[in-house]
mmCIF file of C-alpha atoms in Angstrom:
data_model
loop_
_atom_site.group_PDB
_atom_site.id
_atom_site.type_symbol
_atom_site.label_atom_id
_atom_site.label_comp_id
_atom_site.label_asym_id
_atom_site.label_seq_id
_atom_site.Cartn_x
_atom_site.Cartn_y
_atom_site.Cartn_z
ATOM 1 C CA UNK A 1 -27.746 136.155 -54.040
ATOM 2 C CA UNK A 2 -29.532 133.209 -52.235
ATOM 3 C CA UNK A 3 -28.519 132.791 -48.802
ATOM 4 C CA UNK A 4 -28.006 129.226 -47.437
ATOM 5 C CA UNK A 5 -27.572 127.498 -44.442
ATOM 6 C CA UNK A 6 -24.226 125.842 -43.348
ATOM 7 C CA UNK A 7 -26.360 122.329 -42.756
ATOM 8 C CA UNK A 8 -27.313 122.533 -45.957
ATOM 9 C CA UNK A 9 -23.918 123.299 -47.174
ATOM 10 C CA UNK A 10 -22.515 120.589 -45.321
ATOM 11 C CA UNK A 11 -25.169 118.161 -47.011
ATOM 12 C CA UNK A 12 -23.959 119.447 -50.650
ATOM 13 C CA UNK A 13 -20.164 118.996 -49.518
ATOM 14 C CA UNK A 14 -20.967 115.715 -48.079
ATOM 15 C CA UNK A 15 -22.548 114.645 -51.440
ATOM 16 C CA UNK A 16 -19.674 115.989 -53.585
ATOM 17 C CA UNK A 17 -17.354 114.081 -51.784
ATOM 18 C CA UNK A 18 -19.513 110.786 -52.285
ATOM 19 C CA UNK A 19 -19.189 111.744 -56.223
ATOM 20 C CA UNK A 20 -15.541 112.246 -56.207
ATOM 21 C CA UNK A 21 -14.999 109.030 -54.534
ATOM 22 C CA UNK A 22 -17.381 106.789 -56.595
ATOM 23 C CA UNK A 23 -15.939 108.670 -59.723
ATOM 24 C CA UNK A 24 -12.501 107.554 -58.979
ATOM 25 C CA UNK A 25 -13.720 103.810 -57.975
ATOM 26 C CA UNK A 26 -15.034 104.030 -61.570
ATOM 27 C CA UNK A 27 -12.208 105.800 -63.554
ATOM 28 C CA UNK A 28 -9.688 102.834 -62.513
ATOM 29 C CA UNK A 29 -11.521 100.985 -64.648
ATOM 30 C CA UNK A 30 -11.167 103.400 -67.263
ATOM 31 C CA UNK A 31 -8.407 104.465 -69.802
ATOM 32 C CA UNK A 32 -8.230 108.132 -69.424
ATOM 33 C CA UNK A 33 -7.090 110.553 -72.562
ATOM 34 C CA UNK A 34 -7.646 114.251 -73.005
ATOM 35 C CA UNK A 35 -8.308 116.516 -76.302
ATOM 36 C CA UNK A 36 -5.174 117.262 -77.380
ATOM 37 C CA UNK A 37 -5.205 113.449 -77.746
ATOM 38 C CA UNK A 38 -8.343 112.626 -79.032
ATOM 39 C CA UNK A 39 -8.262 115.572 -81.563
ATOM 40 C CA UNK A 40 -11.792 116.233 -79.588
ATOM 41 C CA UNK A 41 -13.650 113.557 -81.902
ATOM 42 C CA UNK A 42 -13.031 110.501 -79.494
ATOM 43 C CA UNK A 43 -13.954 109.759 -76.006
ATOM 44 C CA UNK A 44 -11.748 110.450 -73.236
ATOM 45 C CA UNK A 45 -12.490 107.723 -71.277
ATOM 46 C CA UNK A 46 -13.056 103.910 -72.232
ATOM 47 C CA UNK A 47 -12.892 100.505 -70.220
ATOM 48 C CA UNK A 48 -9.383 99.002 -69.877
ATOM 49 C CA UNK A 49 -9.119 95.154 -71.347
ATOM 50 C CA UNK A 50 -9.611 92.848 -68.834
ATOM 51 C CA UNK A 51 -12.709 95.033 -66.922
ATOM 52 C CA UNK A 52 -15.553 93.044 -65.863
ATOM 53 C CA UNK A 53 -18.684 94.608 -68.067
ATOM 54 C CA UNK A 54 -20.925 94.081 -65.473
ATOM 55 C CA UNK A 55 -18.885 95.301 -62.971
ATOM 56 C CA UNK A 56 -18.031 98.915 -64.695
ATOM 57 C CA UNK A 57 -21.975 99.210 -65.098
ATOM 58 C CA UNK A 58 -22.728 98.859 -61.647
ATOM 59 C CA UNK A 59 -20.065 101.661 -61.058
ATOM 60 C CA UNK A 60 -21.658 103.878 -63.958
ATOM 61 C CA UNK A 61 -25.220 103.450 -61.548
ATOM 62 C CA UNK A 62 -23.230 104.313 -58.359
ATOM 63 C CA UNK A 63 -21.803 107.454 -60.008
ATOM 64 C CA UNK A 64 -24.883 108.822 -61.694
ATOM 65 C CA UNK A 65 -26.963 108.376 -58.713
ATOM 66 C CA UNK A 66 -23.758 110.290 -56.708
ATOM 67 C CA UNK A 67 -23.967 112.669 -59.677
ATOM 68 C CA UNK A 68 -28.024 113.535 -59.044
ATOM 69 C CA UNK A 69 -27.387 113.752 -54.878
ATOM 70 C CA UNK A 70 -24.462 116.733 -56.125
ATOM 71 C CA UNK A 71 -25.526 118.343 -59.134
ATOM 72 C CA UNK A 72 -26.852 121.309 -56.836
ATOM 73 C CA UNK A 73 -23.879 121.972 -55.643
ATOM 74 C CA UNK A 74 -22.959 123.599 -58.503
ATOM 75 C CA UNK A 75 -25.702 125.227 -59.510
ATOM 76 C CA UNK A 76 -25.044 127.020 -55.768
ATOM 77 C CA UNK A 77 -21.630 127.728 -56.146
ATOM 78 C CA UNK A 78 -21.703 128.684 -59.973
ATOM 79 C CA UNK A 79 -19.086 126.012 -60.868
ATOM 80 C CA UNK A 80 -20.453 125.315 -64.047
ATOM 81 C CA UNK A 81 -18.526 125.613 -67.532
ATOM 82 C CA UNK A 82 -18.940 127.168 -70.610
ATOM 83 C CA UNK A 83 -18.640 124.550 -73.552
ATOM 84 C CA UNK A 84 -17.846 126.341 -76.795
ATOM 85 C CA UNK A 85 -21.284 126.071 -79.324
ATOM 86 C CA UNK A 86 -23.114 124.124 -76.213
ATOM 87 C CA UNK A 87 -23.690 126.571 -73.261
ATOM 88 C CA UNK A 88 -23.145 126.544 -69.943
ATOM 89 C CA UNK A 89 -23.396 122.811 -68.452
ATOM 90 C CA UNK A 90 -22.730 121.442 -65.566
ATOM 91 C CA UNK A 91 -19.346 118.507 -65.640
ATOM 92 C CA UNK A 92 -20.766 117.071 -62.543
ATOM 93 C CA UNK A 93 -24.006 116.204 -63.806
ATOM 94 C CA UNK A 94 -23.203 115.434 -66.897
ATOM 95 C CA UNK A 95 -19.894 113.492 -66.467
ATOM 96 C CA UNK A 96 -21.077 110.571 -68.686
ATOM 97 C CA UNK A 97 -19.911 112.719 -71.487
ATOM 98 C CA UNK A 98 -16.626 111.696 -71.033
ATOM 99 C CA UNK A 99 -17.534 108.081 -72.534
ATOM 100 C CA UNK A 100 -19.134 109.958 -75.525
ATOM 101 C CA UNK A 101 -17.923 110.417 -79.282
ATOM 102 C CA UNK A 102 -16.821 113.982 -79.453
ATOM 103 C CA UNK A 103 -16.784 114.045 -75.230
ATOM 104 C CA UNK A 104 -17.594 117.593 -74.008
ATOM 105 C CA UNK A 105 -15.379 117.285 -71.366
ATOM 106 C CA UNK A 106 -12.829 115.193 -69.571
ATOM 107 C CA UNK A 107 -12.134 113.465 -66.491
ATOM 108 C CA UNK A 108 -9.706 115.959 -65.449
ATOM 109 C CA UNK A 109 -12.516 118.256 -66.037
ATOM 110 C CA UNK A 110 -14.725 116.609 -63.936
ATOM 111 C CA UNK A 111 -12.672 116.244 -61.105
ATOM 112 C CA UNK A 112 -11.279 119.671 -61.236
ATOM 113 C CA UNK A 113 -15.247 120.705 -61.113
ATOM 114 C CA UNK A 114 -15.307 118.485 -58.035
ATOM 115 C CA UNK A 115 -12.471 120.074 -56.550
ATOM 116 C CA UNK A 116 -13.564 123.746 -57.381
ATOM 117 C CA UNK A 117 -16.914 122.982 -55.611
ATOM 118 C CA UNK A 118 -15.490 121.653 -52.464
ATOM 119 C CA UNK A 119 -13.556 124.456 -51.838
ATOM 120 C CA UNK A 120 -16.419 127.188 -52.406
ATOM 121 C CA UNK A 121 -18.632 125.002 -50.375
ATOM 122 C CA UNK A 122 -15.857 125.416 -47.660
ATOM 123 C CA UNK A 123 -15.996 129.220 -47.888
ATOM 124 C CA UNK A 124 -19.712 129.111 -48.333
ATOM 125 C CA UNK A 125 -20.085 127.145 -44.829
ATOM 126 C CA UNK A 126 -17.668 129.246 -42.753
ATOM 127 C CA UNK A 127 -19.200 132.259 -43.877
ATOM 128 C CA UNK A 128 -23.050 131.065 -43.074
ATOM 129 C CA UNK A 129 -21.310 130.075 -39.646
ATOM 130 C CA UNK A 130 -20.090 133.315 -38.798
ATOM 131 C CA UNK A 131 -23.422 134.814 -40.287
ATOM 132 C CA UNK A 132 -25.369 132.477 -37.975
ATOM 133 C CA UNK A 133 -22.933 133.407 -35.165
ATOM 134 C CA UNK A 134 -24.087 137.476 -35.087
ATOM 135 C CA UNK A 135 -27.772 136.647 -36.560
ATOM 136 C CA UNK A 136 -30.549 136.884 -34.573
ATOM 137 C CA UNK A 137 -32.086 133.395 -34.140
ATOM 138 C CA UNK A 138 -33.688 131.782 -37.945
ATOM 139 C CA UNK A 139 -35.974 129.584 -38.579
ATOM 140 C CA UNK A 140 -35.152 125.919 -38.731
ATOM 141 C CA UNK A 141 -37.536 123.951 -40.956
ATOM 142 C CA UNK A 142 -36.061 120.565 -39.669
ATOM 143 C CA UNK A 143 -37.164 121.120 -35.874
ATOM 144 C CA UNK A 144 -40.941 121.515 -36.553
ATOM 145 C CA UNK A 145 -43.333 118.369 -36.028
ATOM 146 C CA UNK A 146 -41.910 115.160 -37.269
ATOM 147 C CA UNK A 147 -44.561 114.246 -39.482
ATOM 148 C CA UNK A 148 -44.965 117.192 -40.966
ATOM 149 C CA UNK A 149 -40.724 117.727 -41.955
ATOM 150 C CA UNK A 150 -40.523 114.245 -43.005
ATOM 151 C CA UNK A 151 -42.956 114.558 -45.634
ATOM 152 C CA UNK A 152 -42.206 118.338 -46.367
ATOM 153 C CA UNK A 153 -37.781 117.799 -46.450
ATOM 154 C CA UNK A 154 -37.156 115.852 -49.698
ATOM 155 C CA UNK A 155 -39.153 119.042 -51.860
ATOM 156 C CA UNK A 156 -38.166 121.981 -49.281
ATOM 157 C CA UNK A 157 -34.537 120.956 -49.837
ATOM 158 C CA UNK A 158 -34.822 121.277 -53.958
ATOM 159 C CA UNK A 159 -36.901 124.363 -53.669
ATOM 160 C CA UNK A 160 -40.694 123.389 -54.314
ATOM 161 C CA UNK A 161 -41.926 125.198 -51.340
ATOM 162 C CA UNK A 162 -45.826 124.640 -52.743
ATOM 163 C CA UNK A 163 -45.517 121.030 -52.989
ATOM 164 C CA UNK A 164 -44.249 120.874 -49.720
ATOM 165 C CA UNK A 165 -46.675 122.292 -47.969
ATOM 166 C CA UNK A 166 -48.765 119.948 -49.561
ATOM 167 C CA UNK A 167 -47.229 116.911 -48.999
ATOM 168 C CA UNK A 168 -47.027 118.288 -45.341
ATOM 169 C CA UNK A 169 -50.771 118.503 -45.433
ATOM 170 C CA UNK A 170 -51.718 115.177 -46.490
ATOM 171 C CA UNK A 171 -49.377 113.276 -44.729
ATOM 172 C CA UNK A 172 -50.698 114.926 -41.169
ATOM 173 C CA UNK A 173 -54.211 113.595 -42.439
ATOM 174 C CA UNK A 174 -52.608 110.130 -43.178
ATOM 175 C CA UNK A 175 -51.189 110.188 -39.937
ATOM 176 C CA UNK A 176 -54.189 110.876 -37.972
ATOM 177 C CA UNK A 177 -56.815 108.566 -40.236
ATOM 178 C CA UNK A 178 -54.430 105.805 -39.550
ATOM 179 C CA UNK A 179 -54.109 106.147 -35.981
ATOM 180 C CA UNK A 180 -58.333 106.041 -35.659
ATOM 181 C CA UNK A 181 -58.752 103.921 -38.150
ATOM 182 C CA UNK A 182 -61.060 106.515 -40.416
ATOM 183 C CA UNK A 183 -59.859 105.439 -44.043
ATOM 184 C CA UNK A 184 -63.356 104.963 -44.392
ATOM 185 C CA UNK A 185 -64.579 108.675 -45.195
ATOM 186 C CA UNK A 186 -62.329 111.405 -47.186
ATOM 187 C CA UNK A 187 -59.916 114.397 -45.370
ATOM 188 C CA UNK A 188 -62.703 116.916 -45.102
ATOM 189 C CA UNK A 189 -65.233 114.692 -42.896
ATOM 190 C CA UNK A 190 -62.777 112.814 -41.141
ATOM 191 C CA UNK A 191 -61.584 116.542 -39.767
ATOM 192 C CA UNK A 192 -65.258 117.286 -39.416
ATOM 193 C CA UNK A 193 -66.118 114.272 -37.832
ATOM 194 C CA UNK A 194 -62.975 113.780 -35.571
ATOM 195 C CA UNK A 195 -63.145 116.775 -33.868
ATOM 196 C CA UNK A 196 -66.890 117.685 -33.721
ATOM 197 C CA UNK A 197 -68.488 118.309 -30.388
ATOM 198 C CA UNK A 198 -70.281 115.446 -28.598
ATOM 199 C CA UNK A 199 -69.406 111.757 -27.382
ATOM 200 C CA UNK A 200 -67.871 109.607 -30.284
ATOM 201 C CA UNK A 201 -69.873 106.604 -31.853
ATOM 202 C CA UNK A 202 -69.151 103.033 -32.794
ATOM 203 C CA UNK A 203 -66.541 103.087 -35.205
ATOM 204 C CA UNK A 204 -65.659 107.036 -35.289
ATOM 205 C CA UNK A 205 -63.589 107.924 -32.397
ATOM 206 C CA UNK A 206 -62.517 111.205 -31.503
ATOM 207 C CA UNK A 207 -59.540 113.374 -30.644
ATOM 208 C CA UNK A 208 -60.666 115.470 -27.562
ATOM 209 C CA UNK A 209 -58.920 117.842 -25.839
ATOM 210 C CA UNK A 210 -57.934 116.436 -22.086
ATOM 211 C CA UNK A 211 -59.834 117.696 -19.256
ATOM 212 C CA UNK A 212 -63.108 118.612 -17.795
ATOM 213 C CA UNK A 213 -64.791 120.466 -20.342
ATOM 214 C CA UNK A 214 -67.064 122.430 -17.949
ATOM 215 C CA UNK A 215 -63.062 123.713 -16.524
ATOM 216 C CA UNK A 216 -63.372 127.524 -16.022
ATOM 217 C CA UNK A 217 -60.413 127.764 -13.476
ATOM 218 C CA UNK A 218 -57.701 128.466 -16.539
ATOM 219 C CA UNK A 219 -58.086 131.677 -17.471
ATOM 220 C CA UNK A 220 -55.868 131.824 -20.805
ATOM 221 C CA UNK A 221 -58.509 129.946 -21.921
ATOM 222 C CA UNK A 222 -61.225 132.622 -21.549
ATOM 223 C CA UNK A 223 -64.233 130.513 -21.355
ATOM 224 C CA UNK A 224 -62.844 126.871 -19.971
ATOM 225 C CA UNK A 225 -62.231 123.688 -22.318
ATOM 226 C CA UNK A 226 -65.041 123.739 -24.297
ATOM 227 C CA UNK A 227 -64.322 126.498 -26.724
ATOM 228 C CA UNK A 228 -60.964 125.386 -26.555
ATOM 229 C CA UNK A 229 -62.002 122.293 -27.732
ATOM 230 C CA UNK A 230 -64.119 123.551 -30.730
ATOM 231 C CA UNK A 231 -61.817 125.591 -31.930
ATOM 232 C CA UNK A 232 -59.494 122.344 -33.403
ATOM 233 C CA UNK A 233 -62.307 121.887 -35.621
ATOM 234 C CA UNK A 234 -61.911 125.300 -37.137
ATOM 235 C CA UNK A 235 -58.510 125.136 -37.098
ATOM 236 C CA UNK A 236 -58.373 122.217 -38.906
ATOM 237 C CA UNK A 237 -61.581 123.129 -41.356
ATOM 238 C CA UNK A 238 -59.467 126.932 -42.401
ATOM 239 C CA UNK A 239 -55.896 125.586 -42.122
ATOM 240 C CA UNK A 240 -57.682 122.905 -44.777
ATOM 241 C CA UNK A 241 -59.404 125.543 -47.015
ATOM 242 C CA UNK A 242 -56.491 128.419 -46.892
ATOM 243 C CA UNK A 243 -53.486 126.102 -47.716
ATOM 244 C CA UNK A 244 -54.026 122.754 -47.929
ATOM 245 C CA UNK A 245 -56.664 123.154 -50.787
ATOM 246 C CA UNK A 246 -54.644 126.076 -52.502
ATOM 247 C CA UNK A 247 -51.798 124.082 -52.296
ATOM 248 C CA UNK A 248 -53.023 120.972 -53.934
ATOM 249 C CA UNK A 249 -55.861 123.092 -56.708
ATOM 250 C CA UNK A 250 -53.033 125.848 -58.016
ATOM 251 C CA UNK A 251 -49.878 125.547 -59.728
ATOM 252 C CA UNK A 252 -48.404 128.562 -58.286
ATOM 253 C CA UNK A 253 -45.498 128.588 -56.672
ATOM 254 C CA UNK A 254 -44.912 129.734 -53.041
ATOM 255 C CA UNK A 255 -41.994 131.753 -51.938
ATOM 256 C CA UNK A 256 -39.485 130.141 -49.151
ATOM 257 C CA UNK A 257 -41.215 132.581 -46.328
ATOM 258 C CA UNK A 258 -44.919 131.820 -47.693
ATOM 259 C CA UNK A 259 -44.180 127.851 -48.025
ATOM 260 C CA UNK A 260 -41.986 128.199 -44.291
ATOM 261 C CA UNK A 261 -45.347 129.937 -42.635
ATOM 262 C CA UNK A 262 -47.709 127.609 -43.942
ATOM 263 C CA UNK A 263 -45.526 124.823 -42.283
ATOM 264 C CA UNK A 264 -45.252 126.415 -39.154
ATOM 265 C CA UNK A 265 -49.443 126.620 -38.969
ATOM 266 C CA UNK A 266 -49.470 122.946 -39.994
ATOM 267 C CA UNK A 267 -46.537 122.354 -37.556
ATOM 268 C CA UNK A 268 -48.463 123.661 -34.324
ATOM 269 C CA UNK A 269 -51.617 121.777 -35.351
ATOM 270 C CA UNK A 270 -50.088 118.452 -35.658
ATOM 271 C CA UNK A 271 -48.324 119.232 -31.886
ATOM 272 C CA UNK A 272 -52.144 120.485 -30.961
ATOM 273 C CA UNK A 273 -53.428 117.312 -31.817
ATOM 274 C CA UNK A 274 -50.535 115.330 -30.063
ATOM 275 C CA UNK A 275 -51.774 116.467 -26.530
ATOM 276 C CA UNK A 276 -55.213 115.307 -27.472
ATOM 277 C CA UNK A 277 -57.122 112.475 -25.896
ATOM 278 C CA UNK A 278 -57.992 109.218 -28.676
ATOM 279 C CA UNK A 279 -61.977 108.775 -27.367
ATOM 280 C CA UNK A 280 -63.795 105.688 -28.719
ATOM 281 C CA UNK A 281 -67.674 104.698 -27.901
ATOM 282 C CA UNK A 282 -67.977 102.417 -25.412
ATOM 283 C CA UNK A 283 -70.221 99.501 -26.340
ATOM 284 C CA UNK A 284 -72.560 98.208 -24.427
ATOM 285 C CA UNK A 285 -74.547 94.985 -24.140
ATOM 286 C CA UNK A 286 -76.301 93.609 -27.170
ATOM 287 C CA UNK A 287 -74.409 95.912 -29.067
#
């Protein structure tokens, strides 16, 4: 059984909540039945008289869009029901279905869903807690570089580990063309180009690593700043070739560890290239 974290828990609880209270905002507008009532062939929910139209729409967009945000949960808590001659669905998903002909289920149904969810989600987070508690320390995706989580979170957090590596990838290239202004060549030369030896020219600056490059006193760097220097440019060229380009060219999909190491690489780059110095060519007269 997947394991989960209780932030991530909390973030499911947090949006189930949101559903039950739009949900309820919407069902006072709504004349509630059941199927003993309807004889299952009629919905068992329908607009009061009186209801503003327009009104009860807007609801109908706040709920579904609660409805996306917690449709996980129950997928992670195995809430879902069996519908006789469906299948298995989910009532918080699909909770439309109550204003259908022949409504699969009703809003009873949904809340109870709702209801059942919260409290496994309760369970769920006070047993990750004490998990976390005796565990040796885990890896946090959320604390690595802030441009590369932001672009990675929205597809880590639904489980499409390969496009978020990806994203994570592209967005670090963004970052950096932006800041030097290179949206003039494409990700492989600007890489090649940025962090090449040598002085920058007129319009291609550089990132260089701070210091006196002829610096031998540092021995952890076992040859002074120079090779120190170079070696962004490799970094960058095989962190480029070995996931970025695998990431973008294949459709298969990466596991949580293989998408969560692939992160980390691009993670320590991007902080790499943080402590480097932004050199530009310094133009002279006539120039």
């Amino acid at each position: 059984m997947a394991t989960y974290s209780a932030d991530y828990l909390k973030r499911l609880l947090a949006a189930v909540e949101r559903f039950e209270e739009v949900f309820g905002r919407w069902m006072e507008t709504q004349e509630e039945s059941d199927h003993s009532q309807t004889r299952g062939l009629y919905r068992t929910a329908w607009p009061k008289e009186g209801q503003d139209l327009a009104a009860v729409r807007t609801l109908e967009l706040d709920v579904a869009e609660a409805a996306g945000a917690a449709a996980r949960a129950v997928a992670v808590t195995g809430a879902s029901i069996h519908v006789a001659g469906i299948g298995v669905l989910d009532p918080i998903e699909n909770w439309s279905q109550v204003s259908f002909p022949r409504a699969l289920f009703t809003p009873q149904e949904v809340r109870a869903t709702a209801a059942r969810v919260r409290g496994r989600l309760n369970t769920m987070i006070s047993e990750a807690e004490e998990a976390a508690k005796s565990a040796t320390p885990g890896f946090a995706p959320s604390e690595l570089h802030e441009v590369i989580w932001t672009a990675a979170a929205a597809h880590w957090t639904t489980h499409q580990y390969r496009v978020a590596v990806r994203e994570a990838s592209e967005a670090l290239t963004v970052h950096w063309k932006e800041r030097l202004g290179r949206n003039d060549v494409d990700d492989t030369v600007f890489w090649q180009q940025s962090l090449s030896p040598g002085e920058p020219a007129l319009g291609r600056p550089k990132l260089a690593w701070p210091g006196d490059p002829t610096d031998k006193t540092n021995r952890s760097m076992r040859g002074g700043m120079e090779p120190l220097a170079k070696a962004l440019n490799s970094l960058a060229t095989g962190l480029n070739l070995t996931v970025r380009n695998v990431a973008t060219h294949t459709r298969d999909e990466l596991t949580e560890q293989e998408g969560m190491e692939r992160l980390a690489a691009y993670s320590y780059f991007a902080r790499l290239l943080d402590q480097c110095e932004i050199r530009h060519a310094e133009e002279t007269e006539g120039t």
